[in-house]
PDB file of C-alpha atoms in Angstrom:
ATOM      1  CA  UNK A 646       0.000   0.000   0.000  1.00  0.00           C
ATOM      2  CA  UNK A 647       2.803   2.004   0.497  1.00  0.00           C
ATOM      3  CA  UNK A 648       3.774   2.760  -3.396  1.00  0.00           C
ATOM      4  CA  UNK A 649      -0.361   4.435  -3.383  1.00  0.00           C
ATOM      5  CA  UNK A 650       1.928   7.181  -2.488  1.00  0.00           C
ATOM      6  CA  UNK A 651       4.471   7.699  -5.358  1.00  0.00           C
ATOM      7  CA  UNK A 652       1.470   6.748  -8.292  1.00  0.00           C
ATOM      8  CA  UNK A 653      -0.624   9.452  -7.625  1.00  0.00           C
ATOM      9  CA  UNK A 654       2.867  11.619  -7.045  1.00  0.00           C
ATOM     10  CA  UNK A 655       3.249  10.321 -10.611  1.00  0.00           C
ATOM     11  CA  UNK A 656      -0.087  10.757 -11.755  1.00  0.00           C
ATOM     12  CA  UNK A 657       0.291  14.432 -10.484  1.00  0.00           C
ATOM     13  CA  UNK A 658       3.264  15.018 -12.555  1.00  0.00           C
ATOM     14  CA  UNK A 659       2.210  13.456 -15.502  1.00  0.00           C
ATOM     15  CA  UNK A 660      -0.917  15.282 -15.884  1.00  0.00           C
ATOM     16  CA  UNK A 661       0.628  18.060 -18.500  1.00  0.00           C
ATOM     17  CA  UNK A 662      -2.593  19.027 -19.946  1.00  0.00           C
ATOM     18  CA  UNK A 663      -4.888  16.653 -18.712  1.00  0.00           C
ATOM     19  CA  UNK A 664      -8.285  17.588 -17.887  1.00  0.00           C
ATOM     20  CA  UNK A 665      -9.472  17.814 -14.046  1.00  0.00           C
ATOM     21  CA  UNK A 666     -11.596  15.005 -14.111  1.00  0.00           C
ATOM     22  CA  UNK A 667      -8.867  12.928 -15.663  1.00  0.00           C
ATOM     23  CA  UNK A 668      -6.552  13.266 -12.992  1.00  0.00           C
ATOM     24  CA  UNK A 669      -9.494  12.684 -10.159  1.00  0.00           C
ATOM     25  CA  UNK A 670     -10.458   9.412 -12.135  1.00  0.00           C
ATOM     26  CA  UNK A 671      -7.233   8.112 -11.963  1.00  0.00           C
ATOM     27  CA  UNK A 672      -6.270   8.859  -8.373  1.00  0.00           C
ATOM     28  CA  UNK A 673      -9.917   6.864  -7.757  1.00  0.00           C
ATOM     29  CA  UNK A 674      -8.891   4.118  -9.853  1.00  0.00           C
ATOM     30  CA  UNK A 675      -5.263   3.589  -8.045  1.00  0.00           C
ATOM     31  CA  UNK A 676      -7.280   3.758  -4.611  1.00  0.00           C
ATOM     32  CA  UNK A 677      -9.870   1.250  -6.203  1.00  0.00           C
ATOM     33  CA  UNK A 678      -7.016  -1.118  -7.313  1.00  0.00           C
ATOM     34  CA  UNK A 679      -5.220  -1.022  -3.744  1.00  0.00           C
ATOM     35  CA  UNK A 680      -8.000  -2.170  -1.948  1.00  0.00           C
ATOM     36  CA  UNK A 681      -9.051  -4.416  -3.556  1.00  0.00           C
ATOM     37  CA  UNK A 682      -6.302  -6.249  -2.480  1.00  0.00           C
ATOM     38  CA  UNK A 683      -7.040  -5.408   0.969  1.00  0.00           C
ATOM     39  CA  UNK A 684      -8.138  -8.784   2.606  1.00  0.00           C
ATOM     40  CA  UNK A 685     -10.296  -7.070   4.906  1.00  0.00           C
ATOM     41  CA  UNK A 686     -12.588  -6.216   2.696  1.00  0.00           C
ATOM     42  CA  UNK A 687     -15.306  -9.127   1.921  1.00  0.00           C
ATOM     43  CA  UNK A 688     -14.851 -10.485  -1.308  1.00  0.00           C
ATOM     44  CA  UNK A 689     -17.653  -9.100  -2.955  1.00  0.00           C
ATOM     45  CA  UNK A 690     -16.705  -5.733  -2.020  1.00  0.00           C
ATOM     46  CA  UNK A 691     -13.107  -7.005  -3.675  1.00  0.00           C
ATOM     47  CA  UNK A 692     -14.810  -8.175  -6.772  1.00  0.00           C
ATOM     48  CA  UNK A 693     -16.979  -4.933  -7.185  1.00  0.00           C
ATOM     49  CA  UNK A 694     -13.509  -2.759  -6.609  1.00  0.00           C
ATOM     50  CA  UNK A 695     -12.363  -5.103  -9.284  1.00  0.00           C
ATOM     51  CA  UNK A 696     -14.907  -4.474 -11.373  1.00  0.00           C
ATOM     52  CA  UNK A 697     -14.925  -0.343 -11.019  1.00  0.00           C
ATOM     53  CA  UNK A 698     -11.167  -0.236 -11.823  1.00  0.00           C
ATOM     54  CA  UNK A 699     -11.261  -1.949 -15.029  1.00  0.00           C
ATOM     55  CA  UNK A 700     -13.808  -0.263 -15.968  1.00  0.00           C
ATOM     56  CA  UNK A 701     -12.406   3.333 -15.075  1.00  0.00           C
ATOM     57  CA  UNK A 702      -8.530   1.676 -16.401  1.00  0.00           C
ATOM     58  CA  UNK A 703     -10.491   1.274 -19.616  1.00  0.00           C
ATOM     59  CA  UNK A 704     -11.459   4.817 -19.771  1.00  0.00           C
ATOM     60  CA  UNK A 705      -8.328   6.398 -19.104  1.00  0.00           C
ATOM     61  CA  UNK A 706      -6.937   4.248 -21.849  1.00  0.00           C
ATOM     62  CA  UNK A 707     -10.125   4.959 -24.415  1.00  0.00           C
ATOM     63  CA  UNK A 708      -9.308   8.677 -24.066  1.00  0.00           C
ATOM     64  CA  UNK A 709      -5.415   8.888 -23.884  1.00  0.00           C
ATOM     65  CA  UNK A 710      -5.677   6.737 -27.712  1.00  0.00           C
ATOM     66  CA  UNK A 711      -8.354   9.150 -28.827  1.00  0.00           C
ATOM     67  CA  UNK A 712      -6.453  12.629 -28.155  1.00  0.00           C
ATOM     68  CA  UNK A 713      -3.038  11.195 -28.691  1.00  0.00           C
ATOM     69  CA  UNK A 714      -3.053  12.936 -31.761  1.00  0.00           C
ATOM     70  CA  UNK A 715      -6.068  14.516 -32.068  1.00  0.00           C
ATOM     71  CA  UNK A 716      -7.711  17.925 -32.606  1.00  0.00           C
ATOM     72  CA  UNK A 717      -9.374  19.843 -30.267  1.00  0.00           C
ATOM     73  CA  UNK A 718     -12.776  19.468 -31.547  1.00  0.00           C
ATOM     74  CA  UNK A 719     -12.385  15.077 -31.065  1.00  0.00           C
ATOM     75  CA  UNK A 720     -10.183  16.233 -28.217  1.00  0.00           C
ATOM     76  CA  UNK A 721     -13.560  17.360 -26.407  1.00  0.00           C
ATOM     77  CA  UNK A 722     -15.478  14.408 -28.224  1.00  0.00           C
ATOM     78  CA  UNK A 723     -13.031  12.175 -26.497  1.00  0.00           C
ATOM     79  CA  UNK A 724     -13.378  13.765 -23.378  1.00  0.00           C
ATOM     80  CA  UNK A 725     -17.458  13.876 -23.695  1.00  0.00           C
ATOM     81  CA  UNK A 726     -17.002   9.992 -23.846  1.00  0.00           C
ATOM     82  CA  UNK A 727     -14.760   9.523 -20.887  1.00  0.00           C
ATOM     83  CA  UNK A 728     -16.754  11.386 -19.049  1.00  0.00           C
ATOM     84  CA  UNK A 729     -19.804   9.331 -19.820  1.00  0.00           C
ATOM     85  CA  UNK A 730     -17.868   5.977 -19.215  1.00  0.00           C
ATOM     86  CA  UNK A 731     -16.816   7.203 -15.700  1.00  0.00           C
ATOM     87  CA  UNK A 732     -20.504   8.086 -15.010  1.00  0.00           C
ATOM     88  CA  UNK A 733     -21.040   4.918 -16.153  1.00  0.00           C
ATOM     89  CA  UNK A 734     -19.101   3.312 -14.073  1.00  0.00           C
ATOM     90  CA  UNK A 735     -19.181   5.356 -10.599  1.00  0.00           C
ATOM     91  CA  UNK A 736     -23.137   4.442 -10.576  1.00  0.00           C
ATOM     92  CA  UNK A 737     -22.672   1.240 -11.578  1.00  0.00           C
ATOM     93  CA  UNK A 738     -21.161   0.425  -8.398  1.00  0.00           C
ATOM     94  CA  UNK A 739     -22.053   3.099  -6.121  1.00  0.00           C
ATOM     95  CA  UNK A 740     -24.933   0.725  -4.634  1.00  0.00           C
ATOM     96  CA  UNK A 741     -22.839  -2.316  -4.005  1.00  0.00           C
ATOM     97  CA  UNK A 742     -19.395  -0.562  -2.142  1.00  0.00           C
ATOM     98  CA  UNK A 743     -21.358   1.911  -0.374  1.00  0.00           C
ATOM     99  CA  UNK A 744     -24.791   0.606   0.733  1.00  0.00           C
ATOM    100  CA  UNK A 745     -24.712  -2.102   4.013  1.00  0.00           C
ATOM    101  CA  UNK A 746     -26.378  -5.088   3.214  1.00  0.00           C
ATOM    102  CA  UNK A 747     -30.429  -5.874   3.628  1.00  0.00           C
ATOM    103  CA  UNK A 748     -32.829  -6.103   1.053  1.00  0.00           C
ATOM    104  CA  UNK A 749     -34.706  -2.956   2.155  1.00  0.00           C
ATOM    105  CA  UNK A 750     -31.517  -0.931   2.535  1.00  0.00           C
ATOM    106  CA  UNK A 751     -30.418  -1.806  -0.501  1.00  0.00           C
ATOM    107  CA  UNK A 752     -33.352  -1.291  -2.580  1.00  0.00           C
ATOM    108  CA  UNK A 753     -33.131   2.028  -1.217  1.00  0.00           C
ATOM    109  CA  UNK A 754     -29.938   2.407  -2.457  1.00  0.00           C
ATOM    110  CA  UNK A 755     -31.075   1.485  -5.757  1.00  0.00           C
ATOM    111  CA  UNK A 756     -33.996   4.236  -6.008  1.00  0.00           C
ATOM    112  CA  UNK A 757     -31.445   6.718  -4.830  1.00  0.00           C
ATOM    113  CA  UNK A 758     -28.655   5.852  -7.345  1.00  0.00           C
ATOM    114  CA  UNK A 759     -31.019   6.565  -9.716  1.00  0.00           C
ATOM    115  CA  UNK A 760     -32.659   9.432  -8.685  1.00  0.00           C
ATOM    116  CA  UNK A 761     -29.243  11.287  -8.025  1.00  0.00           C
ATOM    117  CA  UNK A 762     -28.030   9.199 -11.554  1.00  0.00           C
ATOM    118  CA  UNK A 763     -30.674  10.638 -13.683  1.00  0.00           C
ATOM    119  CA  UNK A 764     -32.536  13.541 -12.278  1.00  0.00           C
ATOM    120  CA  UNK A 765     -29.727  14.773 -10.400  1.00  0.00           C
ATOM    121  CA  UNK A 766     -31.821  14.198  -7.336  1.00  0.00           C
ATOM    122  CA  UNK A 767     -30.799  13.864  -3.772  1.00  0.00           C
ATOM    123  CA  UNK A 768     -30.850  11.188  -1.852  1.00  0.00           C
ATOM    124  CA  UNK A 769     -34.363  10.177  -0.890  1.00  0.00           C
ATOM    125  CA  UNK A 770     -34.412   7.351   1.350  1.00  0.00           C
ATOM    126  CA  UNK A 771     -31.977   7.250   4.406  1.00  0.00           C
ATOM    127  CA  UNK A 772     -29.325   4.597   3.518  1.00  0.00           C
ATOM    128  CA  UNK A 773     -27.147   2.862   5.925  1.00  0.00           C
ATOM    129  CA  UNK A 774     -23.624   2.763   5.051  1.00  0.00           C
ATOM    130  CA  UNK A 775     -21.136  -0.288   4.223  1.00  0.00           C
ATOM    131  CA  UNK A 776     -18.080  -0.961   6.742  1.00  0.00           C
ATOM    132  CA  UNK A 777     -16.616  -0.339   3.314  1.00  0.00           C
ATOM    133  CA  UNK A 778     -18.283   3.055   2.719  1.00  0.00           C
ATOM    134  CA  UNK A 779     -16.812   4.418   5.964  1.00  0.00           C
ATOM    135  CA  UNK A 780     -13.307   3.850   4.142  1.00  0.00           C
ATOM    136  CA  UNK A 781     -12.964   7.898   4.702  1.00  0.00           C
ATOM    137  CA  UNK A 782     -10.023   7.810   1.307  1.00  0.00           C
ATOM    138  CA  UNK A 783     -12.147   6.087  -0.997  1.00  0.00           C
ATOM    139  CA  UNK A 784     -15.449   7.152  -0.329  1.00  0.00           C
ATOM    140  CA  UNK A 785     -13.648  10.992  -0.559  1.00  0.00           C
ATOM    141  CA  UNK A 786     -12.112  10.162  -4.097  1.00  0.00           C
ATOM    142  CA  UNK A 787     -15.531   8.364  -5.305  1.00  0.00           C
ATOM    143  CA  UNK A 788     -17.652  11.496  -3.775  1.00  0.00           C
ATOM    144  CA  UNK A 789     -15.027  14.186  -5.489  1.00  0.00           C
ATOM    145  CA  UNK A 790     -15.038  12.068  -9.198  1.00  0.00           C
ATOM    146  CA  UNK A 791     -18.686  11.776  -8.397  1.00  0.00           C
ATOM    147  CA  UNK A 792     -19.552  15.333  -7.542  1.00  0.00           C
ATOM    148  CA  UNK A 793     -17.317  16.626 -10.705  1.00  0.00           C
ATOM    149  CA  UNK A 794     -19.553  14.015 -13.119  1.00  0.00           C
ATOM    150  CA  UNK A 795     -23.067  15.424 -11.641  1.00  0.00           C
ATOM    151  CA  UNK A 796     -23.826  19.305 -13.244  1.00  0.00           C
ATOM    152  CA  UNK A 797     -24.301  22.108 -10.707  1.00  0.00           C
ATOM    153  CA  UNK A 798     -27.519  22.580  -9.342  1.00  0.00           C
ATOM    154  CA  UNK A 799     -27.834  26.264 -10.005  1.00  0.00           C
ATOM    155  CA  UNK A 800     -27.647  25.824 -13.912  1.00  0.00           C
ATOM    156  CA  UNK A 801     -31.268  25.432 -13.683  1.00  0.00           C
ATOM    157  CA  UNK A 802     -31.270  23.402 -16.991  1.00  0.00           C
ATOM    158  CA  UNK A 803     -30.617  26.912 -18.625  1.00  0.00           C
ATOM    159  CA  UNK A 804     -34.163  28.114 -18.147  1.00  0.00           C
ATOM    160  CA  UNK A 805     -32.617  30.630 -15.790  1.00  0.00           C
ATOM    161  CA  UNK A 806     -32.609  34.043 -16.028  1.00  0.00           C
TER     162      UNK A 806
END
């Protein structure tokens, strides 16, 4: 766990023009792939953190092909996509790493996820919260990439004077 460290030092230095978001999603995907080596986490809490960092490894590597050499018009194209993938992905999985188990709590999950997915809705339902979702680095990391994914609520879908 130790070398979590000197990737995201390198991911920090490596970043020479790199969108933001691209530099959040990676930091979340090193944190993803650390613990999910972490044997005290249960293992379907390891195969979900699996699961989230190929998908998010995937996206880095979709968008550093695309805008290797690219112009800036598929240069935002590219980006438009990565950002979609990561949405994707974060509420793919936000259910399973961050809700405790029980039916009922996790069905509540559910209708939030896609509520706050979708609508851009708050959470509805009070939601008790995983051993794993307590995990105050990752659950700051997937709340940051999560939070720069979801548009600001005062845009008021541009109906606003």
């Amino acid at each position: 766990m130790g070398f979590k460290f000197f990737e995201n030092l390198a991911l920090d230095l490596d970043s020479g023009g790199k969108p933001r978001l691209y530099n959040m999603v990676g930091k979340l995907r090193i944190e993803a792939e650390h613990e999910k080596e972490n044997k005290k986490n249960s293992l379907e809490i390891r195969s979900e953190l699996g699961q989230l960092h190929t998908k998010l490894a995937l996206a880095i590597d979709a968008y550093d092909k695309k805008t290797e050499s690219a112009t800036l018009k598929q240069r935002t194209a590219a980006f438009q996509n990565f950002a979609e993938e990561c949405h994707k992905a974060i509420f793919a999985h936000q259910t399973n790493l961050m809700a405790a188990p029980g039916i009922g709590n996790k069905f509540k999950a559910m209708i939030n996820n896609f509520l706050e997915q979708y609508f851009g809705v708050a959470p509805q339902f009070d939601v008790r919260i995983s051993e794993f979702g307590q995990n105050v680095q990752f659950s700051a990391k997937f709340n940051d990439v999560k939070r720069e994914l979801t548009p600001d609520d005062d845009m008021c879908c541009g109906l606003c004077l």
